[in-house]
Amino acid sequence: MTTAVVGSGAAGLYASLIAAERGAEVVLISKASLSDSNTSCAQGGISAVLHPERAAAGDTVAAHRGDTMRAGAGLNAPEAVDLLCSAAADDIDQLRRFGVGFDGSTFGQGQFYALGLEAAHSAPRILHAGGDATGASLVAALTAAVRASDAVTVFEHTRLNGIRCTDGAVSGVTVERDGAVQTIAAGAVVLATGGAGQLFEHTTNPAVATADGLAAAWRAGAAVSDLEFFQFHPTWLDVPGGFMISEAVRGEGAVLRDGDGHRFMADIHPDAELAPRDVVARGIARRLQALGPDGEQPAVFLDATGIAARHGSGFLARRFPTLDRRTREHGFDWDTQWLPVKPAAHYWMGGITTDLWGRTSVPGLYAAGEAACTGVHGANRLASNSLLEALVFARRTVEHITSGGPGPWPEFDAEPLRLPAEADGEPFTRVELQRLMSANAALTRDDGSLAVAAKQLAQWHRSPAGPQDREDANLLLAARLLVAAARQRADSVGAHYRSDYPKPGRVRHLTFAAR
Ligand code: SIN
């Protein structure tokens, strides 16, 4: 029976390749081209504690586990974190079989990978490729391997319309291709559709990140979890056509300053710029707010000039070749100039609820990568754990599909949630949705702002007539779910910050399923 994999980021490509190796017949569906994904945009890298002879001195799987739990504010699923951190070295080795390479170290002897440091990691353990082009390099190699595989049929420019179920179990997907709707029969469907950065005005995500998998899973009756936790990346270059400036730049020593040159993160957290991502993003947002609209926006800057001074001019260009080119294209010489930055929507910790084998609450339906919520990231993802999660849990998903895993199909405790009917309401534009979510449900929320968002979202609808309308309908559904979760969590933890309830509450997870 066919396995349908929807989405062509790290999780989708790796799942397809491993499934093909294990004898499955795979159909890989990508709504744009194979290389259009969040993975392609990943700069920093993949976190992994390698086998002892290759890991940084003193670094351990236990340390990686501890860092992941601390960044996630303790809301992580401990078994998922154990699996993630302990499988890392082996999955990195597997990648080499598919032609993936990483930058090597120029230090020491032998064949070592260069290991970068990123925020909230207690040791350098970030593998990177092409300097700051890790995702693009990974995608290029995995895509070439997929195209070379006889067992993987690739459908590009093919949109997911829905999940088909027969007698309560998945029997395939409906897709739209060349303007025609068609059904692909499949005994297992893996949703690896990525995230939903397009919910917000400023995002590090590409245009394809529109919650398609989450929306399809919800409509098919799947449970969803932790949707109130949406991570904002602290340093997005704040110019028209801006883009993410990798956390690895702060790992190399760049600092954040306000317009007066004050290094304000040192006042907020002992780890300053290398504090967990939610802390740094909120620190910047508060600083921008405190400085107010003085007509001289933006007023927070990333200062990488110390790196150039320390390592010599030319270091930034060698270590971060893509960022060097792109910042210069925007008129900045970051060897000598500060870069204006602000936070931008980056990664959804929540998603389609899965167990440790990628199984959702619908038999035959699996999810992996950002679309899934394994619970591994808790309330805030540790930098560079996303590609690792995509690999480890995509592989486990495929192992379950091809070999069968333990026990009966899982059931999850989910609270029934009734949302407004999708067909009712006023039409809206995506820009209006993004403005509403950015103003009311982003880095800081409160009861009033969430009520405004919920009321407006309930009044809108988008009938999925064309491809863009379908994406907008998916985003609207995702926005309603996120806001419903954020309203229910009257406390602040990790990426979910309620100014009316600034303290953490008891440890709990919000899981919903359609009523
Ligand atoms: C970055 O390079 O800063 C992004 C890496 C990540 O989100 O894990």
XYZ file of C-alpha atoms and ligand atoms in Angstrom:
523
model
C 0.000 0.000 0.000
C 1.210 3.488 -0.822
C 2.524 5.909 1.798
C 1.627 9.511 0.941
C 4.040 12.086 2.370
C 2.785 15.665 2.214
C 5.457 18.363 2.430
C 9.052 18.547 1.255
C 11.055 20.025 4.120
C 13.522 17.961 6.139
C 10.794 15.729 7.605
C 9.067 15.007 4.278
C 12.242 14.370 2.285
C 13.888 12.225 4.954
C 10.670 10.259 5.606
C 10.332 9.565 1.872
C 13.911 8.345 1.554
C 13.829 6.105 4.614
C 10.419 4.708 3.621
C 11.712 3.953 0.117
C 14.762 2.204 1.574
C 12.469 0.101 3.722
C 10.535 -1.064 0.679
C 7.529 1.270 0.731
C 5.987 2.793 -2.361
C 6.007 6.532 -1.670
C 4.146 9.468 -3.180
C 5.719 12.758 -2.107
C 3.437 15.764 -2.498
C 4.798 19.322 -2.441
C 2.613 22.356 -2.990
C 5.380 24.328 -4.693
C 8.705 22.888 -5.827
C 10.578 20.386 -3.678
C 12.956 23.073 -2.473
C 10.250 25.494 -1.229
C 10.138 24.901 2.497
C 11.057 26.343 5.851
C 13.980 23.928 5.938
C 15.508 25.653 2.920
C 15.613 28.903 4.930
C 17.323 27.375 7.977
C 20.615 29.114 8.587
C 22.013 28.131 11.974
C 22.056 24.390 11.690
C 21.266 21.114 13.370
C 21.995 20.541 17.019
C 23.518 17.174 17.858
C 25.822 15.727 20.460
C 27.942 13.561 18.184
C 29.637 10.322 19.130
C 32.298 11.045 21.793
C 35.324 11.385 19.520
C 33.549 14.099 17.496
C 31.569 16.005 20.165
C 32.828 19.174 21.834
C 34.960 18.430 24.900
C 32.734 17.760 27.887
C 29.478 17.881 25.952
C 26.988 15.103 26.621
C 23.556 13.919 25.526
C 22.408 14.640 29.087
C 23.537 18.263 28.719
C 21.621 18.604 25.436
C 18.597 17.109 27.126
C 18.898 19.558 30.028
C 19.240 22.564 27.707
C 16.191 21.442 25.705
C 14.086 21.100 28.860
C 15.245 24.436 30.269
C 14.492 26.328 27.044
C 11.103 24.582 26.889
C 10.335 25.815 30.432
C 9.882 22.223 31.603
C 6.753 21.667 29.516
C 8.590 19.268 27.207
C 7.579 15.628 26.963
C 10.600 13.995 28.678
C 10.519 10.734 26.647
C 10.447 12.720 23.405
C 13.432 14.794 24.545
C 15.354 11.634 25.475
C 14.725 10.183 22.034
C 15.631 13.415 20.277
C 18.935 13.913 22.029
C 20.073 10.302 22.110
C 19.249 9.587 18.442
C 20.950 12.718 17.107
C 24.379 11.260 16.360
C 22.943 8.261 14.474
C 20.557 10.322 12.355
C 23.383 12.696 11.457
C 25.342 9.627 10.300
C 22.338 8.469 8.260
C 22.269 11.805 6.453
C 25.724 11.178 5.081
C 24.363 8.175 3.169
C 22.069 10.585 1.305
C 24.924 12.899 0.364
C 24.513 15.507 3.108
C 27.776 17.099 4.243
C 28.593 19.580 7.001
C 31.280 22.190 7.378
C 34.498 20.767 8.765
C 36.620 22.144 11.531
C 39.966 23.660 10.688
C 41.145 22.889 14.201
C 42.657 19.687 15.516
C 43.405 16.591 13.550
C 41.203 14.144 11.774
C 37.776 14.517 10.225
C 35.749 16.700 12.549
C 32.690 18.847 12.047
C 32.838 22.510 12.991
C 30.450 23.002 15.904
C 28.724 26.354 16.437
C 27.189 27.756 19.606
C 23.648 29.120 19.803
C 21.481 30.642 22.481
C 20.675 28.513 25.532
C 23.035 25.681 24.494
C 25.628 24.938 27.179
C 28.202 23.745 24.615
C 28.952 24.229 20.930
C 26.977 21.479 19.181
C 25.453 23.075 16.077
C 26.443 21.457 12.797
C 26.210 23.742 9.818
C 26.746 23.584 6.079
C 27.778 26.273 3.625
C 28.384 28.504 6.669
C 24.844 29.809 7.091
C 23.169 27.776 4.341
C 22.527 24.606 6.345
C 18.900 24.149 5.311
C 19.551 24.853 1.656
C 22.455 22.361 1.590
C 20.388 19.713 3.349
C 17.471 20.191 0.976
C 19.730 20.129 -2.094
C 21.243 16.770 -1.088
C 17.981 15.134 0.055
C 16.117 16.421 -2.994
C 18.745 14.933 -5.309
C 18.431 11.606 -3.480
C 14.625 11.699 -3.732
C 14.733 12.445 -7.445
C 17.153 9.561 -7.946
C 14.904 7.086 -6.122
C 12.692 4.789 -8.216
C 10.476 4.163 -5.217
C 9.434 7.808 -4.708
C 6.909 9.415 -7.058
C 7.097 13.185 -6.762
C 4.099 15.458 -7.281
C 5.202 19.088 -7.217
C 2.846 22.089 -7.446
C 0.196 19.864 -5.940
C -1.951 21.131 -3.073
C -3.456 19.124 -0.276
C -7.240 19.531 -0.295
C -8.142 17.032 2.391
C -7.588 13.702 4.056
C -9.846 10.827 3.074
C -10.996 8.378 5.701
C -12.865 5.128 5.231
C -14.391 3.343 8.230
C -12.566 5.685 10.600
C -9.094 5.150 9.132
C -7.086 7.050 6.559
C -7.524 5.846 2.985
C -5.714 8.608 1.103
C -5.647 12.309 0.287
C -7.406 14.577 -2.151
C -5.119 17.015 -3.915
C -5.378 19.707 -6.528
C -3.021 19.520 -9.446
C -3.101 21.495 -12.691
C -6.525 22.813 -11.670
C -8.012 19.314 -11.291
C -8.905 17.575 -8.038
C -7.679 14.007 -7.722
C -7.532 11.332 -5.064
C -4.379 9.477 -4.120
C -5.151 6.241 -2.307
C -2.771 5.562 0.581
C -2.728 3.294 3.595
C -0.671 5.806 5.547
C -0.473 9.589 5.220
C 2.398 11.563 6.742
C 1.729 15.282 7.194
C 5.073 17.070 7.043
C 3.653 20.397 5.932
C 5.648 22.677 8.240
C 4.404 25.674 10.172
C 2.305 28.794 9.855
C 4.504 31.890 9.961
C 2.127 33.489 7.454
C -0.259 34.077 10.368
C 1.776 37.180 11.241
C 2.913 40.357 9.477
C 6.629 39.671 9.863
C 7.918 36.150 9.603
C 11.110 34.275 8.873
C 8.994 31.638 7.086
C 8.501 31.364 3.333
C 5.146 31.993 1.630
C 4.285 28.279 1.734
C 4.002 28.205 5.564
C 0.196 28.379 5.798
C -0.832 25.637 8.265
C -2.180 23.367 5.516
C -1.445 20.111 7.338
C -2.790 21.306 10.671
C -6.016 22.511 9.046
C -6.506 19.276 7.083
C -5.819 17.183 10.182
C -8.292 19.201 12.269
C -10.980 18.809 9.610
C -10.295 15.052 9.615
C -10.881 14.961 13.381
C -7.286 14.889 14.643
C -6.356 16.341 18.021
C -4.016 19.358 18.248
C -1.836 20.478 21.187
C 0.182 23.391 22.601
C -1.035 25.874 19.995
C -0.563 28.869 22.290
C 3.210 28.465 21.929
C 4.411 30.297 18.811
C 8.077 31.229 18.809
C 9.339 34.574 17.522
C 12.913 34.761 16.275
C 14.633 37.728 17.930
C 16.650 39.071 15.038
C 14.855 39.740 11.762
C 16.526 42.470 9.706
C 14.049 45.319 9.995
C 14.023 46.725 6.484
C 11.538 46.246 3.640
C 12.098 42.701 2.389
C 13.813 41.855 5.706
C 15.107 38.411 6.647
C 16.345 36.394 9.607
C 19.826 36.996 10.986
C 20.842 33.647 12.422
C 21.182 33.125 16.123
C 24.608 31.702 15.284
C 25.726 35.307 14.755
C 25.010 35.970 18.430
C 26.694 32.646 19.155
C 29.843 34.076 17.562
C 29.620 37.132 19.819
C 27.241 39.705 18.293
C 25.344 41.764 20.895
C 22.082 43.714 20.977
C 22.070 47.445 21.582
C 19.467 50.171 21.714
C 19.930 53.414 19.813
C 22.063 54.811 22.663
C 24.402 51.850 22.386
C 23.195 50.320 25.650
C 23.499 46.500 25.783
C 20.066 46.074 27.314
C 19.880 42.228 27.334
C 22.569 42.193 30.032
C 20.010 43.900 32.327
C 17.389 41.225 31.624
C 19.069 37.805 31.814
C 22.449 36.499 33.006
C 23.018 34.953 29.588
C 22.164 38.267 27.875
C 21.914 37.733 24.079
C 22.285 33.969 24.547
C 19.264 33.635 26.836
C 16.409 31.404 25.570
C 14.838 32.746 22.423
C 11.526 33.811 23.992
C 13.401 35.889 26.575
C 15.516 37.658 23.948
C 12.548 38.255 21.607
C 10.456 39.768 24.418
C 13.459 41.792 25.597
C 13.748 43.382 22.168
C 10.004 43.927 21.812
C 9.821 45.626 25.225
C 12.785 47.810 24.417
C 11.170 48.880 21.159
C 7.931 49.599 23.005
C 9.694 51.562 25.743
C 11.513 53.683 23.216
C 8.160 54.491 21.623
C 7.317 55.711 18.159
C 9.839 58.558 17.984
C 9.913 58.703 14.212
C 13.371 57.193 14.167
C 12.432 53.525 14.062
C 13.899 51.019 14.359
C 15.804 51.460 17.566
C 17.251 48.064 18.424
C 20.353 46.857 16.665
C 22.457 43.741 16.291
C 26.086 44.736 16.649
C 28.443 42.234 14.996
C 31.313 44.687 14.698
C 33.102 43.104 17.669
C 33.299 39.809 15.759
C 35.008 41.483 12.847
C 37.324 43.332 15.219
C 38.219 40.094 17.021
C 38.615 37.738 14.074
C 39.572 40.230 11.373
C 37.527 41.635 8.535
C 36.510 38.845 6.200
C 35.544 36.499 9.050
C 31.824 37.326 8.866
C 31.878 36.824 5.096
C 33.538 33.422 5.485
C 31.397 32.196 8.368
C 28.087 33.637 7.130
C 28.437 33.997 3.361
C 24.712 34.227 2.599
C 24.018 36.778 5.320
C 27.072 38.758 4.295
C 25.819 38.991 0.722
C 22.239 39.777 1.703
C 23.072 42.442 4.290
C 25.387 44.135 1.809
C 22.626 44.005 -0.843
C 20.526 45.991 1.650
C 23.279 48.559 2.074
C 24.829 47.396 5.370
C 28.498 46.707 6.003
C 28.114 44.619 9.155
C 31.864 44.590 9.770
C 31.455 48.232 10.774
C 27.696 48.966 11.048
C 24.947 47.811 13.396
C 21.925 46.083 11.858
C 18.371 47.198 12.787
C 16.427 44.168 14.046
C 13.104 43.155 15.523
C 11.404 39.841 16.344
C 9.472 37.937 13.660
C 7.210 34.868 13.768
C 9.396 31.807 13.384
C 8.278 28.422 14.693
C 5.116 26.841 16.068
C 5.880 24.519 18.974
C 2.264 23.352 18.920
C 0.702 21.310 16.159
C -1.024 18.037 15.372
C -0.823 15.855 18.481
C 1.372 12.785 17.955
C 2.864 10.025 20.006
C 6.539 9.094 19.777
C 5.913 7.198 16.507
C 4.298 10.169 14.735
C 0.810 8.721 15.160
C -2.030 11.247 15.368
C -5.439 10.473 16.862
C -6.744 9.359 13.434
C -5.692 5.790 12.517
C -3.303 5.819 9.564
C -2.617 9.549 9.857
C 0.897 10.548 10.954
C 2.598 13.910 11.360
C 6.274 14.864 11.575
C 8.396 18.005 11.753
C 6.940 21.398 12.615
C 3.397 20.314 11.687
C 3.478 17.819 14.555
C 3.421 18.349 18.280
C 5.491 15.556 19.807
C 5.864 17.728 22.905
C 9.617 17.730 22.434
C 9.959 21.529 22.428
C 7.722 22.298 25.383
C 6.812 25.970 25.591
C 9.817 27.237 23.643
C 12.080 25.428 21.193
C 15.824 25.367 21.741
C 17.678 26.797 18.731
C 18.544 24.277 16.004
C 16.439 21.503 17.531
C 13.844 21.771 14.759
C 15.798 20.078 11.968
C 16.869 17.438 14.451
C 13.271 16.820 15.503
C 12.233 16.594 11.856
C 14.833 13.886 11.196
C 14.457 11.797 14.336
C 10.664 11.711 14.376
C 10.247 11.388 10.591
C 12.430 8.282 10.765
C 10.462 6.864 13.674
C 7.201 7.573 11.841
C 8.390 5.611 8.835
C 9.679 2.806 11.041
C 6.164 2.507 12.432
C 4.536 2.585 9.003
C 6.844 0.006 7.501
C 7.286 -2.344 10.464
C 4.370 -1.618 12.721
C 5.101 -0.377 16.187
C 4.079 -1.338 19.646
C 0.556 -1.433 21.004
C -2.837 -0.374 19.641
C -3.411 2.972 17.921
C -3.125 5.687 20.592
C -5.900 7.807 21.992
C -5.238 11.293 23.315
C -7.192 13.136 25.988
C -8.593 16.072 24.059
C -10.998 18.792 25.114
C -13.809 19.226 22.601
C -13.641 22.637 20.944
C -16.382 24.160 18.848
C -15.221 26.761 16.326
C -17.443 28.931 14.105
C -18.579 27.142 10.949
C -15.982 27.675 8.236
C -18.575 28.630 5.632
C -20.164 31.492 7.633
C -19.035 35.087 7.940
C -17.485 37.995 6.081
C -14.630 37.558 3.608
C -11.229 38.907 4.685
C -7.832 39.407 3.271
C -4.676 37.728 4.448
C -3.141 41.096 5.278
C -6.043 41.857 7.630
C -5.592 38.488 9.317
C -1.857 39.052 9.749
C -2.418 42.536 11.225
C -5.040 41.236 13.631
C -2.818 38.389 14.841
C 0.294 40.594 15.117
C -1.548 43.224 17.127
C -3.438 40.863 19.448
C -1.960 37.389 19.646
C 1.789 37.659 19.075
C 4.637 38.018 21.602
C 2.461 39.571 24.319
C -1.241 38.902 24.800
C -3.913 39.644 27.359
C -7.541 38.851 27.874
C -8.682 41.998 26.059
C -6.459 41.596 23.003
C -7.341 37.919 22.650
C -11.047 38.706 22.941
C -10.699 41.272 20.138
C -8.924 38.686 17.978
C -11.447 35.933 18.738
C -14.418 38.182 17.967
C -13.011 39.307 14.640
C -11.861 35.821 13.627
C -15.356 34.483 14.326
C -16.788 37.017 11.893
C -14.527 36.162 8.988
C -14.631 33.296 6.549
C -12.884 32.293 3.370
C -14.501 29.808 1.067
C -11.756 27.698 -0.453
C -12.504 28.504 -4.094
C -8.958 28.913 -5.405
C -5.483 27.951 -4.116
C -4.854 31.271 -2.319
C -8.361 31.138 -0.782
C -7.670 27.623 0.445
C -4.469 28.782 2.141
C -6.337 31.722 3.666
C -9.044 29.386 4.966
C -6.307 27.220 6.524
C -4.690 30.255 8.141
C -8.039 31.454 9.489
C -8.682 28.052 11.053
C -5.165 27.983 12.529
C -5.621 31.502 13.923
C -8.889 30.528 15.598
C -7.218 27.512 17.183
C -4.200 29.496 18.371
C -6.362 32.224 19.900
C -8.651 29.675 21.582
C -5.605 28.033 23.190
C -4.063 31.364 24.239
C -7.369 32.394 25.887
C -7.484 29.182 27.868
C -3.980 29.486 29.262
C -4.272 32.223 31.862
C -0.593 32.180 32.807
C 2.751 32.924 31.185
C 5.280 30.296 30.229
C 7.860 30.084 27.443
C 6.629 31.672 24.241
C 3.145 32.342 25.641
C 3.230 35.597 27.573
C 0.036 37.026 29.061
C 0.619 40.524 30.451
C -2.485 40.074 32.637
C -1.109 36.803 34.090
C 2.677 37.238 33.961
C 3.503 34.267 36.203
C 3.738 30.586 35.253
C 0.819 28.375 36.269
C 0.711 24.654 36.854
C 2.310 22.383 34.252
C -0.409 21.271 31.847
C -1.015 20.887 28.133
C -3.993 22.057 26.130
C -5.150 19.491 23.605
C -8.262 20.119 21.526
C -10.283 18.135 19.023
C -13.239 19.299 16.937
C -16.623 18.869 18.542
C 18.754 30.546 13.360
O 19.663 30.269 12.583
O 18.809 31.464 14.155
C 17.503 29.720 13.335
C 17.787 28.395 13.829
C 16.578 27.809 14.491
O 15.495 28.381 14.463
O 16.720 26.764 15.110
